[in-house]
Tab-separated table of C-alpha atoms in Angstrom:
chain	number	residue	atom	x	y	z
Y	5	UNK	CA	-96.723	28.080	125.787
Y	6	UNK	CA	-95.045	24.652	126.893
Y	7	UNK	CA	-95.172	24.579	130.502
Y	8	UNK	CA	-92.253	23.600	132.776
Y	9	UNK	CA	-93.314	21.800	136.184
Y	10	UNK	CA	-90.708	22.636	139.138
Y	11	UNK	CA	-87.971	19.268	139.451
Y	12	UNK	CA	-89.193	17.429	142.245
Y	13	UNK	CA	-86.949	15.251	144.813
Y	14	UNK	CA	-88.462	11.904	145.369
Y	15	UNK	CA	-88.695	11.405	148.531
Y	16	UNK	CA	-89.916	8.502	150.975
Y	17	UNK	CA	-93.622	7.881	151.679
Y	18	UNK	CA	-94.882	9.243	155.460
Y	19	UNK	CA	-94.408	6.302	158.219
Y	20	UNK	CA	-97.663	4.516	158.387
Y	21	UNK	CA	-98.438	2.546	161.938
Y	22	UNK	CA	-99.753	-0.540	161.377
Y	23	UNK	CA	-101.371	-2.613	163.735
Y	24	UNK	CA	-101.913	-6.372	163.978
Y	25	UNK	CA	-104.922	-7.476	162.423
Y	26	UNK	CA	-107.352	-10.440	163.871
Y	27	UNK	CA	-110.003	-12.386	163.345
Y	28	UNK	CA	-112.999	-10.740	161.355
Y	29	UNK	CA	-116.558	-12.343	161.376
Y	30	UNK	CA	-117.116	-13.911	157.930
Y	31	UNK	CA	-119.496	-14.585	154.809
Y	32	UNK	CA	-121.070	-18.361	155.106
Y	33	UNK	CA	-118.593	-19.293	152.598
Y	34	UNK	CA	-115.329	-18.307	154.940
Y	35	UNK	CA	-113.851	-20.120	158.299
Y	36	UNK	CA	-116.648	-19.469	161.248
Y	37	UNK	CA	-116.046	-16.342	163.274
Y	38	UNK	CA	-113.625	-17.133	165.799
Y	39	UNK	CA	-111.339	-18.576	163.546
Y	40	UNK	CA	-108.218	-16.864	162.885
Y	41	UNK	CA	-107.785	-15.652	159.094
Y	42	UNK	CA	-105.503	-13.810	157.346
Y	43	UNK	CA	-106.772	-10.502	156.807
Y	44	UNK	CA	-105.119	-10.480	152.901
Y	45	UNK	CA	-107.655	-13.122	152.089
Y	46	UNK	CA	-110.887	-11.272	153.179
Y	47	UNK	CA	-113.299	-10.476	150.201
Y	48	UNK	CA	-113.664	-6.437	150.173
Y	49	UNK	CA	-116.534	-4.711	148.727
Y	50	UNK	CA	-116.714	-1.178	147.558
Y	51	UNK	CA	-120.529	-0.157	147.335
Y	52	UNK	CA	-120.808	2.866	144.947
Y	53	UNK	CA	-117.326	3.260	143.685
Y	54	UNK	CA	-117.118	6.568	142.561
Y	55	UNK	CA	-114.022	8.527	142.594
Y	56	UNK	CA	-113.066	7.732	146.543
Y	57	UNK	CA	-114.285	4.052	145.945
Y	58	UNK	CA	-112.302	3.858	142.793
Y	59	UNK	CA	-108.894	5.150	144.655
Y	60	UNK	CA	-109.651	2.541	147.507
Y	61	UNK	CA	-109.794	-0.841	145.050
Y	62	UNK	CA	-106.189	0.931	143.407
Y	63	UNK	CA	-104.760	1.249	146.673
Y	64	UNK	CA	-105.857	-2.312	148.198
Y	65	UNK	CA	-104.227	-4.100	144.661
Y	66	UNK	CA	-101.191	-2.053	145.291
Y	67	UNK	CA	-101.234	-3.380	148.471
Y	68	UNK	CA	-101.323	-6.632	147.236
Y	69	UNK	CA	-105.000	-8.119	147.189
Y	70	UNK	CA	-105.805	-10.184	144.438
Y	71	UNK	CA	-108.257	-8.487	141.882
Y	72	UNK	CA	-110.511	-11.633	142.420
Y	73	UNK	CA	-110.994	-10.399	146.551
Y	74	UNK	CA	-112.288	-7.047	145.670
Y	75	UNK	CA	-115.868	-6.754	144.734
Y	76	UNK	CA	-117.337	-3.418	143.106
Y	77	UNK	CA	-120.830	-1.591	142.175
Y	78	UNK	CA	-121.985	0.873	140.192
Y	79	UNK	CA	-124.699	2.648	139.022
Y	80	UNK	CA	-124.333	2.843	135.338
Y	81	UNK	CA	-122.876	0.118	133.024
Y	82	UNK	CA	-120.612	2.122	131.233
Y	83	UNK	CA	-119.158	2.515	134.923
Y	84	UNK	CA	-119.032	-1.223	136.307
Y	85	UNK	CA	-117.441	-1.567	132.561
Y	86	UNK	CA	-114.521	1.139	132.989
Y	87	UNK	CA	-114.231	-0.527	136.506
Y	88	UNK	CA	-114.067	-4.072	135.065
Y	89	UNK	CA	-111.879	-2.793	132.594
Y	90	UNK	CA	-109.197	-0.877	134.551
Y	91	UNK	CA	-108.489	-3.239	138.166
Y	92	UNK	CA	-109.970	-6.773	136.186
Y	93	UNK	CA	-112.423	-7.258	139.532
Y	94	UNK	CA	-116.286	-8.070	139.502
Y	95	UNK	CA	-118.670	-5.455	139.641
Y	96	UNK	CA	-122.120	-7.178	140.879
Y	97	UNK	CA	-125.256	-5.637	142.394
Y	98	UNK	CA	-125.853	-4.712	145.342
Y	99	UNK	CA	-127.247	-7.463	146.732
Y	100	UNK	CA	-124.596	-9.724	145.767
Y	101	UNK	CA	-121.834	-8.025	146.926
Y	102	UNK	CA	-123.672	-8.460	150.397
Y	103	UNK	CA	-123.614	-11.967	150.041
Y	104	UNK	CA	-120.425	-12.448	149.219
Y	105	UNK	CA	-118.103	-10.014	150.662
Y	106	UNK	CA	-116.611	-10.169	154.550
Y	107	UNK	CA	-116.458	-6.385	154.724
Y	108	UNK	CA	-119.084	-3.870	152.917
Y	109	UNK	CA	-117.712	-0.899	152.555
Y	110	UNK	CA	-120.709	1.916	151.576
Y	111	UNK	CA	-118.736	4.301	149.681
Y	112	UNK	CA	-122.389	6.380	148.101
Y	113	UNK	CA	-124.142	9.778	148.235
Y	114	UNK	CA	-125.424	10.357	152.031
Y	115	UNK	CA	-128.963	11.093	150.717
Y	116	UNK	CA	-128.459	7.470	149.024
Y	117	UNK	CA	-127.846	5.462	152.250
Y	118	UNK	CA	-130.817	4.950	153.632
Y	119	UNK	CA	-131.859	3.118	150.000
Y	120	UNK	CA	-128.532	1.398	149.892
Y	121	UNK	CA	-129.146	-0.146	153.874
Y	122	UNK	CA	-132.562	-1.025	153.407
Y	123	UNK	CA	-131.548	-3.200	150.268
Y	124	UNK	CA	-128.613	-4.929	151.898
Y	125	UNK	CA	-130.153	-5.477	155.093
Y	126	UNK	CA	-132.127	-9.020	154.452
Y	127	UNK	CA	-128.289	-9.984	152.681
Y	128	UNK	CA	-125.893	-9.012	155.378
Y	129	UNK	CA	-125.330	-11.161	158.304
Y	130	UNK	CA	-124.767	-9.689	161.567
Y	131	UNK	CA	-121.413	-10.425	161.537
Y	132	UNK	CA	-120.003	-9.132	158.708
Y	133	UNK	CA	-118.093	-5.371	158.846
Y	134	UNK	CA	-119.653	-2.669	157.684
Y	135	UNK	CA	-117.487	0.870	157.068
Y	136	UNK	CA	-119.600	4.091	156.198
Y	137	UNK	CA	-117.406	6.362	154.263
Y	138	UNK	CA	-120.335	8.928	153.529
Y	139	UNK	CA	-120.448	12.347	155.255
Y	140	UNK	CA	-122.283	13.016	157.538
Y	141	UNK	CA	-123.831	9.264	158.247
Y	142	UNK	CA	-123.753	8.256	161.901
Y	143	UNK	CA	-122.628	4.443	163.449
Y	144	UNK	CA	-126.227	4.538	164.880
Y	145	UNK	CA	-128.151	5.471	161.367
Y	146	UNK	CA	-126.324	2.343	159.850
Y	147	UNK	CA	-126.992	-0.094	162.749
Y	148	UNK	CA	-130.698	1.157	162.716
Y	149	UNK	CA	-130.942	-0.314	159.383
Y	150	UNK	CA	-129.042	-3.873	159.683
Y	151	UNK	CA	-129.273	-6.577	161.639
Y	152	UNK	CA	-128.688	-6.372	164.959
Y	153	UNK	CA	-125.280	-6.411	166.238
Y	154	UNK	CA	-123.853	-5.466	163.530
Y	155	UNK	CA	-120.000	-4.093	163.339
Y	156	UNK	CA	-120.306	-0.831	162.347
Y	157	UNK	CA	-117.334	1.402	161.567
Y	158	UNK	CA	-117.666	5.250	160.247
Y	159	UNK	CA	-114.601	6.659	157.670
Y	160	UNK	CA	-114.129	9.797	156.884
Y	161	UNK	CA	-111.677	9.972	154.066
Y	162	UNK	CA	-110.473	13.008	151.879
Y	163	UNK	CA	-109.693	13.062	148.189
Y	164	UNK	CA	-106.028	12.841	148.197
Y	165	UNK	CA	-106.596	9.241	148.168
Y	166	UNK	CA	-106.713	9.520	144.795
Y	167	UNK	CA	-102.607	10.129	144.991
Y	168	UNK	CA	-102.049	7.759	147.904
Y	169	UNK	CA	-101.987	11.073	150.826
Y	170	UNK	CA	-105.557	10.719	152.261
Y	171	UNK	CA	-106.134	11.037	155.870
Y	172	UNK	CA	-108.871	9.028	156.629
Y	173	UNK	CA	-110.749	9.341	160.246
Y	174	UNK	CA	-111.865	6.822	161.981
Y	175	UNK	CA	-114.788	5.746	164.599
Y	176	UNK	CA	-116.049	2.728	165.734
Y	177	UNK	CA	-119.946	2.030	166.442
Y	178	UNK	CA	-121.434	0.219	169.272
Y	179	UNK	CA	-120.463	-3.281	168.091
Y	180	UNK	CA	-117.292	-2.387	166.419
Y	181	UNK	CA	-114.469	-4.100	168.479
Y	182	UNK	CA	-110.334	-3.014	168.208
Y	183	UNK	CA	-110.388	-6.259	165.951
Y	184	UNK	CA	-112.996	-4.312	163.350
Y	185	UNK	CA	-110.984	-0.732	164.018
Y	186	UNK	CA	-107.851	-2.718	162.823
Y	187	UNK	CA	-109.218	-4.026	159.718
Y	188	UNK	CA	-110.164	-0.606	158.369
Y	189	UNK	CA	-107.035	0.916	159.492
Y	190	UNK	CA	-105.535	-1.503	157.303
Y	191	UNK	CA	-107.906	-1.005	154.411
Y	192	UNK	CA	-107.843	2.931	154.376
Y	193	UNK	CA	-103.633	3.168	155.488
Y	194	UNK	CA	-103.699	1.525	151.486
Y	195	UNK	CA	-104.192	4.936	150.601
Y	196	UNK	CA	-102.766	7.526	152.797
Y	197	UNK	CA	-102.841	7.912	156.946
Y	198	UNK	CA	-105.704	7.083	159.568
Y	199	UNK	CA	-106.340	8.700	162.429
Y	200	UNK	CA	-109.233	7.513	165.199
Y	201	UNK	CA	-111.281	9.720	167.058
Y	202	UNK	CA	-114.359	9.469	168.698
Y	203	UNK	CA	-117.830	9.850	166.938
Y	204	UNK	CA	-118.750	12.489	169.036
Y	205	UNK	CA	-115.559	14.197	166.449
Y	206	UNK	CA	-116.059	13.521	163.343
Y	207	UNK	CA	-118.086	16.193	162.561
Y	208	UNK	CA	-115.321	18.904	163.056
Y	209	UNK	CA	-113.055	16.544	161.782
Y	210	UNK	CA	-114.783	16.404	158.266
Y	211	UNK	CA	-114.978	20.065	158.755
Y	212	UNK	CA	-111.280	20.201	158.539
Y	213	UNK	CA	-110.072	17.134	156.774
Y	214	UNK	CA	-112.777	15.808	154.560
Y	215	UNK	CA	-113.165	19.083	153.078
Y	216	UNK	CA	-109.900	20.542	153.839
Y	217	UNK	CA	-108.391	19.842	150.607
Y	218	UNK	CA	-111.020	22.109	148.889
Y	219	UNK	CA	-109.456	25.005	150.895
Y	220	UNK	CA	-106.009	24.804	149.858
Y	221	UNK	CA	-107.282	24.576	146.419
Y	222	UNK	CA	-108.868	28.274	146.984
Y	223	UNK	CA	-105.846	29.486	148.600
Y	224	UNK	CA	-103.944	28.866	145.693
Y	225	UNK	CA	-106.223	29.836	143.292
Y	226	UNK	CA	-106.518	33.598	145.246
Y	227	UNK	CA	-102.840	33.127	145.480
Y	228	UNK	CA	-101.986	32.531	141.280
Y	229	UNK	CA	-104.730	35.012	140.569
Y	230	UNK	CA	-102.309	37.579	142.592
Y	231	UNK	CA	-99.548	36.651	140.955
Y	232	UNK	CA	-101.302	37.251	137.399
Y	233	UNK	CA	-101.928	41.083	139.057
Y	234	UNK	CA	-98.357	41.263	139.908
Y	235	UNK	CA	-97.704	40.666	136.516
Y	236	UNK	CA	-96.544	36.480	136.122
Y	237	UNK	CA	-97.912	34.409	133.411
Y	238	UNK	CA	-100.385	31.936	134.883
Y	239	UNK	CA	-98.352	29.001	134.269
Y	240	UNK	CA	-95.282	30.425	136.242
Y	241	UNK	CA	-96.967	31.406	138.542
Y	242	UNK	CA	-98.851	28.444	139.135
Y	243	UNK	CA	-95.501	26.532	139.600
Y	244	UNK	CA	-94.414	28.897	142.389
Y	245	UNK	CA	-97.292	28.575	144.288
Y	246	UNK	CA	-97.585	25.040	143.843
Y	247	UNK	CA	-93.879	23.854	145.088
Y	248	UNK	CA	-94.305	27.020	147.743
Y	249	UNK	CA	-97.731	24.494	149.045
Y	250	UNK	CA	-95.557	21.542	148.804
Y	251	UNK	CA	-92.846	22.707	150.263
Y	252	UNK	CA	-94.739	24.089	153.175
Y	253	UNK	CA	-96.449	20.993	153.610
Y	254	UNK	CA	-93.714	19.026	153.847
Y	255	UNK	CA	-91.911	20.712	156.356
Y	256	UNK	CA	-95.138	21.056	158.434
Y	257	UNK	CA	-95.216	17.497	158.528
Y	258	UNK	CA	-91.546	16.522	159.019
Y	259	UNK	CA	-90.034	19.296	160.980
Y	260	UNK	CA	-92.434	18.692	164.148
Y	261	UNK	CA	-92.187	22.720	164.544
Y	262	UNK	CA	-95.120	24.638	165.601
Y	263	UNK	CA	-96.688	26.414	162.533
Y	264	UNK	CA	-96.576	29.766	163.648
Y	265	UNK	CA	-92.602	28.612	164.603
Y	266	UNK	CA	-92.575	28.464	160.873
Y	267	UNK	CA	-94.078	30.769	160.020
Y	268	UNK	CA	-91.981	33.438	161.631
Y	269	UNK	CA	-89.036	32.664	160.819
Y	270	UNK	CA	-90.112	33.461	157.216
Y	271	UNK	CA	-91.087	36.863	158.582
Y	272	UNK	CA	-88.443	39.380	158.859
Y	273	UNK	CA	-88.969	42.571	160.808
Y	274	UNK	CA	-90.540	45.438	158.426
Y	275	UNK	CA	-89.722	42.971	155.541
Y	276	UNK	CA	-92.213	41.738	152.657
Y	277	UNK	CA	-94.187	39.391	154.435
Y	278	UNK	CA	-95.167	41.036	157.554
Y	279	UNK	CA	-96.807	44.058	155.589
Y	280	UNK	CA	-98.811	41.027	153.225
Y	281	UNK	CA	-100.198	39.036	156.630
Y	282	UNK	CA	-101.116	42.662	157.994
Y	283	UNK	CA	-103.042	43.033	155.258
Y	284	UNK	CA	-104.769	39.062	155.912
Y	285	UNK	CA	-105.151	40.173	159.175
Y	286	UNK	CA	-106.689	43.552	158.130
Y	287	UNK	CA	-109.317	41.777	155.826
Y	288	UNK	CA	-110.425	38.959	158.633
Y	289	UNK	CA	-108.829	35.735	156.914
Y	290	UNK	CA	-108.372	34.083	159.957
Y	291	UNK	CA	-111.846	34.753	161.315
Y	292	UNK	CA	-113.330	33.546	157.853
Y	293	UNK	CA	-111.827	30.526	158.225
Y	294	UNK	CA	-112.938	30.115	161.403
Y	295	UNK	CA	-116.521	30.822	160.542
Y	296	UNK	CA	-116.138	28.709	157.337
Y	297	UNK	CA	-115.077	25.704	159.252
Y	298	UNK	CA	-117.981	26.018	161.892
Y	299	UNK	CA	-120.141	26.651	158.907
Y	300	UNK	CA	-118.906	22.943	157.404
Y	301	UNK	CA	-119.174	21.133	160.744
Y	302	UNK	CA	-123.013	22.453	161.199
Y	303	UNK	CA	-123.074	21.191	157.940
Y	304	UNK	CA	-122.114	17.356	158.927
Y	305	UNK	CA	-124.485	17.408	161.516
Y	306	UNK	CA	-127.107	18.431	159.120
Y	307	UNK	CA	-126.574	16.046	157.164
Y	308	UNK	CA	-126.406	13.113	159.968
Y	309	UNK	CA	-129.712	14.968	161.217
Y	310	UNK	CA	-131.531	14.099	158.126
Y	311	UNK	CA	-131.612	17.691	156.837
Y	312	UNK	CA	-131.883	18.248	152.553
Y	313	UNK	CA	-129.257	16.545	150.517
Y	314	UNK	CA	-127.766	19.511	148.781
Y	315	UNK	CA	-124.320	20.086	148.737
């Protein structure tokens, strides 16, 4: 069966704030720290890009970097190939991209960044930027294992970067200055929004936006899955749900109204909806979610604790 998607209205792209962006330390090959630099000419390099990593070097040559200030690595050759391939940038070791970049950014595994550190620590001066994206992994952990004094900055992104709508949160370590919180604002607003929060936050904040996308991905699974019960082919009712998410969404975000404001005026007295959020109610979705959120931030901290490297 050919499948029709819903028409779609183009619309604008969500403001972004940008902020002015200063003077970053740089490699030995750059002006001296303390000399201003234009930000566009800083060398940028992705450690581990996987998916996330990938999304980032799209976004920062949409932005308008030059493929020649991105740097990349990867674990397999048929990767650093495809990567080579697709954005025409280096892909180098390790060690190399330590050497050469002005900002690292370690894009890998949690359970692989205490391997990664301890091999770019004798290559990374102390004042080059560093940005974690990896769950989990504290300011501290990462400044533990570099030089001293080095700018540390923690990311947590989410995989809509892939389509340009991440929200990416982040914290600054103890030698991260406004200057270094402004550089990866501009790095990560390449591919959606950025909040900042404290460290002390990012736990629950990974909790709700790092794996929040996985959520809404259940919901409308249960939700097509109904409508296959109710008798819809899959594919319609895929669309329905889909534009119903996106619709929602975007009125979330541009309306300003309180959800539940939303929400309610949806649901009419003794109409359709109030008997289906009875029955959510009923069943305990809103305490799930509750429990499954606490359940992810515990996770974080496990994983910034040092705990197994499972999933």
């Amino acid at each position: 069966m050919t499948r029709s998607a819903p028409s779609r209205r183009p619309r604008p792209p969500a403001p972004r704030t940008r902020h002015p962006v200063p003077t970053c330390g740089q490699s030995g090959t750059g002006p001296p720290p303390g000399a201003t630099m234009d930000p566009m000419s800083h060398k940028i390099a992705v450690l581990g890009a996987g998916k996330i990593g990938e999304a980032l070097l799209g976004g920062l040559l949409r932005g308008g970097r030059a493929p020649g200030q991105l740097l990349a690595t990867a674990r397999r050759a048929e990767r650093a190939e495809a990567l080579r391939a697709r954005h025409g940038i280096d892909v180098v070791g390790n060690a190399e991209a330590a050497d050469r970049a002005d900002i690292l950014i370690l894009a890998v595994k949690p359970q692989d960044m205490a391997a990664l550190l301890t091999e770019l620590a004798p290559h990374t001066a102390a004042d080059r930027l560093v940005i974690s994206a990896a769950a989990g992994i504290t300011t501290g952990f990462v400044e533990q294992h570099l030089p001293a004094g080095t700018p540390v900055v923690r990311v947590m992104p989410n995989t809509p970067a892939l389509v340009d709508e991440a929200m990416s949160v982040i914290s600054p370590g103890a030698h991260a200055t406004e200057q270094h919180l402004a550089h990866a604002e501009e790095i990560f607003d390449s591919v959606g929004k950025t909040l900042r929060l404290p460290e002390s936050q990012q736990d629950a904040a990974t909790a709700l936006s790092g794996s929040g996308p996985a959520y809404f991905y259940f919901l409308v699974e249960a939700m097509v899955d109904a409508g296959i019960l109710l008798g819809l082919p899959r594919d319609k009712a895929h669309d329905l749900i889909v534009q119903a998410a996106y619709g929602a969404s975007v009125m979330l975000r541009d309306s300003g109204d309180h959800p539940v404001t939303l929400r309610e005026a949806v649901t009419s007295p003794a109409g359709t909806t109030i008997n289906a959020i009875r029955e959510l109610e009923k069943h305990g979705v809103r305490a799930a979610f509750l429990d499954a959120l606490e359940a992810a931030r515990d996770r974080s901290r496990a994983l910034a604790a040092g705990g197994d490297s499972g999933k």
